[in-house]
Amino acid sequence: MSHDILLEIGTEEMPAKFMPAIVDGLKDLASSGLKENRIGYGSLSVYATPRRMALLVRQADDRQTDEQVKKRGPSVQAAFDSEGNPTKAAQGFARGQQVNPGSLKTEDGYVWAEKTVEGKQTKQVLPQLFQDLIQAMSFPKSMRWGTEETRFVRPIRWIVALCDKEVIPFRIAGVDSGCLSRGHRFLCPGEVRVPSAGEYLAVMDKAFVMADQNVRRETIRRGLVELADNIHGVVKHDAGLLEEITYLVEYPTPLCGHIDGHFLELPEPAVITPMKDHQRYYPVRDRNGQLMPLFLTVRNGGRQSLHTVQVGNERVLRARLDDAEFFFKEDRKKTLAQRRDDLKRINYQEGLGSLLDKANRLEALVEIIGEDWNFSEKEKENARRAAYLSKSDLATGMVTEFTELQGEMGKEYALLDGESPETAQAVFEQYMPRFAGDRLPEQPIGRALSIADKLDNIAATFSRGLVPTGSQDPFALRRQAIGIINMIDDGKIHWSLRKGLSAAIKLLHINTNESEQILSQADDFFRQRIKTILQDRKVPYDIIDAVTGEPVDDIEAVFLRADSMVGCHIHEEEGLRQMMTRLAHMAGNIPDHDVKETLFQTEEERELWKAYSAAAPDISKAYQLYQYEDALPALRSLTDPANHFLDGVMVMVENSDVRANRLALLHKILQLASPWGDFEKLS
């Protein structure tokens, strides 16, 4: 016999951005809770709307599975007397475990009680399980309300808890569980009875609530596409916006609104941002990709009075666009270059000057990067100009009002000022990537300015002692470091990260001791980010350790070294690894010295030097071409000569010159492998 189980938690409206994590969290908690309580089931689903989250378990077992319990008691010496009879200690232990003293077993010097604990009926377990689930849920922000001590994302207003048709009774946050839910706030106000757990979705449908977010999401997507098609337009799929709208409504109805045509004379970002980011509207384009004087949105309700809702949405958007138009006209009274003076009055960070100071630092940094990346004179000129103008849009009214337009309006204003398209695009690309999965800068000067901006942010913030710790990263420095790494890897750029960091730190005019400390902290910071990326790529941990043992300089080379180790199955080179480990134990920490053939005394020394001399050019060439796996045959050729040397030659002889020469020879062999990685760390 199986059961359907329902837990619905009704609340005041929850933030849409919290909901995906809430769904995943409740699903994980429920799955682990049922497993811990030994309750099997057929399927487990979590549904969520702005006002509710629901757990629906189908085909749950009638009872917990029986549990085999094994408890350790007193030692054997304490449990039995000299004649082997149970002592009072053994009898007391057996009584406490509800077993016969004669059934006690001995193992590892102790007595053990083994028994079968019969499982309870599922409905007997559910009250505590449901309370535990609710109390275990975590949220980005939670709250208390009234006189209740319970913390939750929003005040709990009702709870439905059913096992088939039977109410599972419990009380939490001042609310008793029952079978009464709520329908849509306006289309079906008041209480709605849920007769049984299995009927939950159908009951919600009749109450104008699409409880299943997947159905709701697809209904919205399909409705928007059909509505756009009816007006001969196109809406671009936006997964983030669709997800947010999905958790803003319980009963979605798409509608179309109009905007005054003259607003389309504004730069596109100034029109789209108020639509999408502020009002959650979809802009509509024609078949040629041009904006139409229309928008699509989704109402939380039916089609009643839809025109009134449309007019209200149009009025709200018109007010936003009026603001944008006003700021745009005011901003155009000065060019971006003329606004640089305004940056003096905007602080960058405490103790680190103004945004003008930052823009000046970016000019110097992109010049260094441009030299290192072999920019043409034209690219250098465009990069310098982009850095010169990089922060000017932060002094405009448009960006002050719509902060998410930083960079975007900088690009638009730069084009209107007559700047080159490359310069304008770089002003926009400096902030990329803005979030995980965002696209990267497309042009080299945009990539250079973006890296310069992020290096300056990291160096400046570290100089204030604000190094990210644990989950605390208020300046999003981890994201920026990962952005730098991804840009370098995407562009296949071999560049000295340490040189870039050192330059960024130097431009802050910090004393030498502090500069060295900041550089060391930044090295560790970037190395940890690289390790995380390699872990995400499923690179084995020992290979990650092997290629990130030293401060990271050439990021792209680190990735190539790791990929080559994986690609050539380096773990199968056991003989090479063992040989390198033996060398490292003996000569790993000595300084580099020239090897003198005149000091050789054995055939093993001469053979090893001969093998080294033959292998070194091939290995060096492979490294120069970043084709590390091509060095493997030459490295492998050193295994036998090195082992013969180690087995047959006494290294630590009394003659200091001979001893030093032999150590230098071993160190040379180690140096052939070290540019690829630390073979000693391979398992």
PDB file of C-alpha atoms in Angstrom, residues 482-645:
ATOM      1  CA  ILE A 482      37.519  34.550 -12.752  1.00  0.00           C
ATOM      2  CA  GLY A 483      36.586  37.034 -15.483  1.00  0.00           C
ATOM      3  CA  ILE A 484      40.264  37.892 -16.012  1.00  0.00           C
ATOM      4  CA  ILE A 485      41.196  34.203 -16.141  1.00  0.00           C
ATOM      5  CA  ASN A 486      38.410  33.380 -18.604  1.00  0.00           C
ATOM      6  CA  MET A 487      39.302  36.306 -20.879  1.00  0.00           C
ATOM      7  CA  ILE A 488      42.939  35.231 -21.016  1.00  0.00           C
ATOM      8  CA  ASP A 489      41.998  31.601 -21.626  1.00  0.00           C
ATOM      9  CA  ASP A 490      39.397  32.491 -24.254  1.00  0.00           C
ATOM     10  CA  GLY A 491      41.895  34.670 -26.110  1.00  0.00           C
ATOM     11  CA  LYS A 492      44.696  32.066 -25.773  1.00  0.00           C
ATOM     12  CA  ILE A 493      46.896  34.876 -24.447  1.00  0.00           C
ATOM     13  CA  HIS A 494      50.304  34.115 -22.962  1.00  0.00           C
ATOM     14  CA  TRP A 495      50.901  37.038 -20.628  1.00  0.00           C
ATOM     15  CA  SER A 496      52.549  37.680 -17.269  1.00  0.00           C
ATOM     16  CA  LEU A 497      49.784  38.086 -14.713  1.00  0.00           C
ATOM     17  CA  ARG A 498      52.363  39.017 -12.078  1.00  0.00           C
ATOM     18  CA  LYS A 499      53.576  41.874 -14.260  1.00  0.00           C
ATOM     19  CA  GLY A 500      50.007  43.151 -14.596  1.00  0.00           C
ATOM     20  CA  LEU A 501      49.362  42.844 -10.860  1.00  0.00           C
ATOM     21  CA  SER A 502      52.673  44.504 -10.009  1.00  0.00           C
ATOM     22  CA  ALA A 503      51.884  47.408 -12.334  1.00  0.00           C
ATOM     23  CA  ALA A 504      48.390  47.827 -10.850  1.00  0.00           C
ATOM     24  CA  ILE A 505      49.812  47.825  -7.321  1.00  0.00           C
ATOM     25  CA  LYS A 506      52.615  50.250  -8.232  1.00  0.00           C
ATOM     26  CA  LEU A 507      50.109  52.747  -9.661  1.00  0.00           C
ATOM     27  CA  LEU A 508      48.466  52.921  -6.222  1.00  0.00           C
ATOM     28  CA  HIS A 509      51.721  54.445  -4.847  1.00  0.00           C
ATOM     29  CA  ILE A 510      52.027  52.041  -1.917  1.00  0.00           C
ATOM     30  CA  ASN A 511      55.289  51.454  -0.043  1.00  0.00           C
ATOM     31  CA  THR A 512      57.445  48.507  -1.076  1.00  0.00           C
ATOM     32  CA  ASN A 513      56.736  46.211   1.891  1.00  0.00           C
ATOM     33  CA  GLU A 514      52.982  46.589   1.534  1.00  0.00           C
ATOM     34  CA  SER A 515      53.253  46.101  -2.229  1.00  0.00           C
ATOM     35  CA  GLU A 516      55.026  42.758  -1.785  1.00  0.00           C
ATOM     36  CA  GLN A 517      52.383  41.601   0.679  1.00  0.00           C
ATOM     37  CA  ILE A 518      49.533  42.615  -1.644  1.00  0.00           C
ATOM     38  CA  LEU A 519      51.216  40.867  -4.582  1.00  0.00           C
ATOM     39  CA  SER A 520      51.622  37.687  -2.536  1.00  0.00           C
ATOM     40  CA  GLN A 521      47.960  37.792  -1.469  1.00  0.00           C
ATOM     41  CA  ALA A 522      46.855  38.419  -5.052  1.00  0.00           C
ATOM     42  CA  ASP A 523      49.003  35.495  -6.269  1.00  0.00           C
ATOM     43  CA  ASP A 524      47.286  33.151  -3.819  1.00  0.00           C
ATOM     44  CA  PHE A 525      43.892  34.616  -4.704  1.00  0.00           C
ATOM     45  CA  PHE A 526      44.293  33.988  -8.436  1.00  0.00           C
ATOM     46  CA  ARG A 527      45.840  30.566  -7.869  1.00  0.00           C
ATOM     47  CA  GLN A 528      42.772  29.483  -5.889  1.00  0.00           C
ATOM     48  CA  ARG A 529      40.439  30.731  -8.637  1.00  0.00           C
ATOM     49  CA  ILE A 530      42.434  28.772 -11.241  1.00  0.00           C
ATOM     50  CA  LYS A 531      42.209  25.648  -9.087  1.00  0.00           C
ATOM     51  CA  THR A 532      38.441  26.094  -8.868  1.00  0.00           C
ATOM     52  CA  ILE A 533      38.122  26.416 -12.649  1.00  0.00           C
ATOM     53  CA  LEU A 534      40.266  23.303 -13.195  1.00  0.00           C
ATOM     54  CA  GLN A 535      38.137  21.397 -10.682  1.00  0.00           C
ATOM     55  CA  ASP A 536      35.003  22.465 -12.568  1.00  0.00           C
ATOM     56  CA  ARG A 537      36.643  21.039 -15.708  1.00  0.00           C
ATOM     57  CA  LYS A 538      37.053  17.680 -13.911  1.00  0.00           C
ATOM     58  CA  VAL A 539      40.853  17.810 -13.908  1.00  0.00           C
ATOM     59  CA  PRO A 540      42.187  15.356 -11.254  1.00  0.00           C
ATOM     60  CA  TYR A 541      43.209  17.016  -8.010  1.00  0.00           C
ATOM     61  CA  ASP A 542      46.816  15.808  -8.094  1.00  0.00           C
ATOM     62  CA  ILE A 543      47.319  17.265 -11.577  1.00  0.00           C
ATOM     63  CA  ILE A 544      45.852  20.569 -10.362  1.00  0.00           C
ATOM     64  CA  ASP A 545      48.356  20.588  -7.498  1.00  0.00           C
ATOM     65  CA  ALA A 546      51.178  19.695  -9.886  1.00  0.00           C
ATOM     66  CA  VAL A 547      50.570  22.670 -12.205  1.00  0.00           C
ATOM     67  CA  THR A 548      49.649  25.296  -9.580  1.00  0.00           C
ATOM     68  CA  GLY A 549      52.399  24.716  -7.028  1.00  0.00           C
ATOM     69  CA  GLU A 550      54.209  27.967  -7.822  1.00  0.00           C
ATOM     70  CA  PRO A 551      52.745  31.502  -8.016  1.00  0.00           C
ATOM     71  CA  VAL A 552      50.742  31.621 -11.236  1.00  0.00           C
ATOM     72  CA  ASP A 553      52.170  33.858 -13.943  1.00  0.00           C
ATOM     73  CA  ASP A 554      51.201  32.613 -17.417  1.00  0.00           C
ATOM     74  CA  ILE A 555      47.563  31.585 -16.879  1.00  0.00           C
ATOM     75  CA  GLU A 556      47.105  30.115 -20.340  1.00  0.00           C
ATOM     76  CA  ALA A 557      50.209  27.957 -19.881  1.00  0.00           C
ATOM     77  CA  VAL A 558      48.756  26.546 -16.649  1.00  0.00           C
ATOM     78  CA  PHE A 559      45.640  25.374 -18.497  1.00  0.00           C
ATOM     79  CA  LEU A 560      47.708  23.900 -21.325  1.00  0.00           C
ATOM     80  CA  ARG A 561      49.963  22.091 -18.848  1.00  0.00           C
ATOM     81  CA  ALA A 562      46.961  20.583 -17.063  1.00  0.00           C
ATOM     82  CA  ASP A 563      45.231  19.622 -20.322  1.00  0.00           C
ATOM     83  CA  SER A 564      48.391  17.981 -21.645  1.00  0.00           C
ATOM     84  CA  MET A 565      48.841  15.918 -18.477  1.00  0.00           C
ATOM     85  CA  VAL A 566      45.272  14.685 -18.769  1.00  0.00           C
ATOM     86  CA  GLY A 567      45.569  14.127 -22.517  1.00  0.00           C
ATOM     87  CA  CYS A 568      48.755  12.056 -22.376  1.00  0.00           C
ATOM     88  CA  HIS A 569      47.524   9.962 -19.411  1.00  0.00           C
ATOM     89  CA  ILE A 570      50.371  11.109 -17.198  1.00  0.00           C
ATOM     90  CA  HIS A 571      49.144   8.866 -14.367  1.00  0.00           C
ATOM     91  CA  GLU A 572      50.266   5.866 -16.409  1.00  0.00           C
ATOM     92  CA  GLU A 573      53.888   7.126 -16.349  1.00  0.00           C
ATOM     93  CA  GLU A 574      54.630   5.514 -12.991  1.00  0.00           C
ATOM     94  CA  GLY A 575      58.331   4.984 -13.700  1.00  0.00           C
ATOM     95  CA  LEU A 576      58.857   8.625 -14.660  1.00  0.00           C
ATOM     96  CA  ARG A 577      56.973   9.855 -11.602  1.00  0.00           C
ATOM     97  CA  GLN A 578      58.928   7.630  -9.220  1.00  0.00           C
ATOM     98  CA  MET A 579      62.218   8.730 -10.759  1.00  0.00           C
ATOM     99  CA  MET A 580      61.313  12.425 -10.424  1.00  0.00           C
ATOM    100  CA  THR A 581      60.227  11.864  -6.828  1.00  0.00           C
ATOM    101  CA  ARG A 582      63.597  10.270  -5.991  1.00  0.00           C
ATOM    102  CA  LEU A 583      65.395  13.216  -7.584  1.00  0.00           C
ATOM    103  CA  ALA A 584      63.243  15.749  -5.735  1.00  0.00           C
ATOM    104  CA  HIS A 585      63.986  14.164  -2.358  1.00  0.00           C
ATOM    105  CA  MET A 586      67.706  14.423  -3.009  1.00  0.00           C
ATOM    106  CA  ALA A 587      68.176  17.583  -5.077  1.00  0.00           C
ATOM    107  CA  GLY A 588      64.901  19.452  -4.963  1.00  0.00           C
ATOM    108  CA  ASN A 589      66.015  22.321  -2.758  1.00  0.00           C
ATOM    109  CA  ILE A 590      69.531  23.034  -3.985  1.00  0.00           C
ATOM    110  CA  PRO A 591      70.393  26.141  -6.050  1.00  0.00           C
ATOM    111  CA  ASP A 592      71.136  25.835  -9.753  1.00  0.00           C
ATOM    112  CA  HIS A 593      74.806  25.218 -10.678  1.00  0.00           C
ATOM    113  CA  ASP A 594      76.670  24.369 -13.854  1.00  0.00           C
ATOM    114  CA  VAL A 595      77.604  20.722 -14.325  1.00  0.00           C
ATOM    115  CA  LYS A 596      81.328  20.061 -14.908  1.00  0.00           C
ATOM    116  CA  GLU A 597      82.080  16.975 -16.972  1.00  0.00           C
ATOM    117  CA  THR A 598      85.667  16.993 -15.691  1.00  0.00           C
ATOM    118  CA  LEU A 599      84.368  15.997 -12.251  1.00  0.00           C
ATOM    119  CA  PHE A 600      82.577  12.876 -13.485  1.00  0.00           C
ATOM    120  CA  GLN A 601      84.063   9.707 -11.956  1.00  0.00           C
ATOM    121  CA  THR A 602      81.595   6.980 -12.976  1.00  0.00           C
ATOM    122  CA  GLU A 603      80.049   5.647 -16.140  1.00  0.00           C
ATOM    123  CA  GLU A 604      76.564   6.278 -14.673  1.00  0.00           C
ATOM    124  CA  GLU A 605      77.305  10.003 -14.425  1.00  0.00           C
ATOM    125  CA  ARG A 606      78.492  10.167 -18.008  1.00  0.00           C
ATOM    126  CA  GLU A 607      75.494   8.197 -19.307  1.00  0.00           C
ATOM    127  CA  LEU A 608      73.035  10.400 -17.421  1.00  0.00           C
ATOM    128  CA  TRP A 609      74.709  13.583 -18.681  1.00  0.00           C
ATOM    129  CA  LYS A 610      74.634  12.196 -22.224  1.00  0.00           C
ATOM    130  CA  ALA A 611      70.918  11.385 -21.898  1.00  0.00           C
ATOM    131  CA  TYR A 612      70.251  14.846 -20.448  1.00  0.00           C
ATOM    132  CA  SER A 613      72.130  16.582 -23.269  1.00  0.00           C
ATOM    133  CA  ALA A 614      70.165  14.626 -25.877  1.00  0.00           C
ATOM    134  CA  ALA A 615      66.761  15.196 -24.251  1.00  0.00           C
ATOM    135  CA  ALA A 616      67.070  18.860 -23.228  1.00  0.00           C
ATOM    136  CA  PRO A 617      66.709  20.444 -26.718  1.00  0.00           C
ATOM    137  CA  ASP A 618      63.555  18.445 -27.535  1.00  0.00           C
ATOM    138  CA  ILE A 619      62.021  19.241 -24.168  1.00  0.00           C
ATOM    139  CA  SER A 620      62.883  22.937 -24.444  1.00  0.00           C
ATOM    140  CA  LYS A 621      61.367  23.122 -27.927  1.00  0.00           C
ATOM    141  CA  ALA A 622      58.146  21.448 -26.762  1.00  0.00           C
ATOM    142  CA  TYR A 623      57.805  23.945 -23.910  1.00  0.00           C
ATOM    143  CA  GLN A 624      58.497  26.924 -26.170  1.00  0.00           C
ATOM    144  CA  LEU A 625      55.639  25.787 -28.418  1.00  0.00           C
ATOM    145  CA  TYR A 626      53.412  25.069 -25.368  1.00  0.00           C
ATOM    146  CA  GLN A 627      53.107  21.471 -26.608  1.00  0.00           C
ATOM    147  CA  TYR A 628      53.996  19.933 -23.286  1.00  0.00           C
ATOM    148  CA  GLU A 629      52.974  16.392 -24.146  1.00  0.00           C
ATOM    149  CA  ASP A 630      55.640  16.377 -26.879  1.00  0.00           C
ATOM    150  CA  ALA A 631      58.250  16.509 -24.105  1.00  0.00           C
ATOM    151  CA  LEU A 632      57.088  13.181 -22.683  1.00  0.00           C
ATOM    152  CA  PRO A 633      59.233  10.820 -24.855  1.00  0.00           C
ATOM    153  CA  ALA A 634      62.375  12.794 -24.035  1.00  0.00           C
ATOM    154  CA  LEU A 635      61.546  12.894 -20.319  1.00  0.00           C
ATOM    155  CA  ARG A 636      60.777   9.200 -20.402  1.00  0.00           C
ATOM    156  CA  SER A 637      64.211   8.531 -21.948  1.00  0.00           C
ATOM    157  CA  LEU A 638      65.838   9.839 -18.758  1.00  0.00           C
ATOM    158  CA  THR A 639      64.194   7.283 -16.468  1.00  0.00           C
ATOM    159  CA  ASP A 640      66.635   4.389 -16.860  1.00  0.00           C
ATOM    160  CA  PRO A 641      69.850   6.480 -16.839  1.00  0.00           C
ATOM    161  CA  ALA A 642      68.633   8.380 -13.766  1.00  0.00           C
ATOM    162  CA  ASN A 643      67.690   5.197 -11.914  1.00  0.00           C
ATOM    163  CA  HIS A 644      71.052   3.601 -12.791  1.00  0.00           C
ATOM    164  CA  PHE A 645      72.762   6.686 -11.403  1.00  0.00           C
TER     165      PHE A 645
END
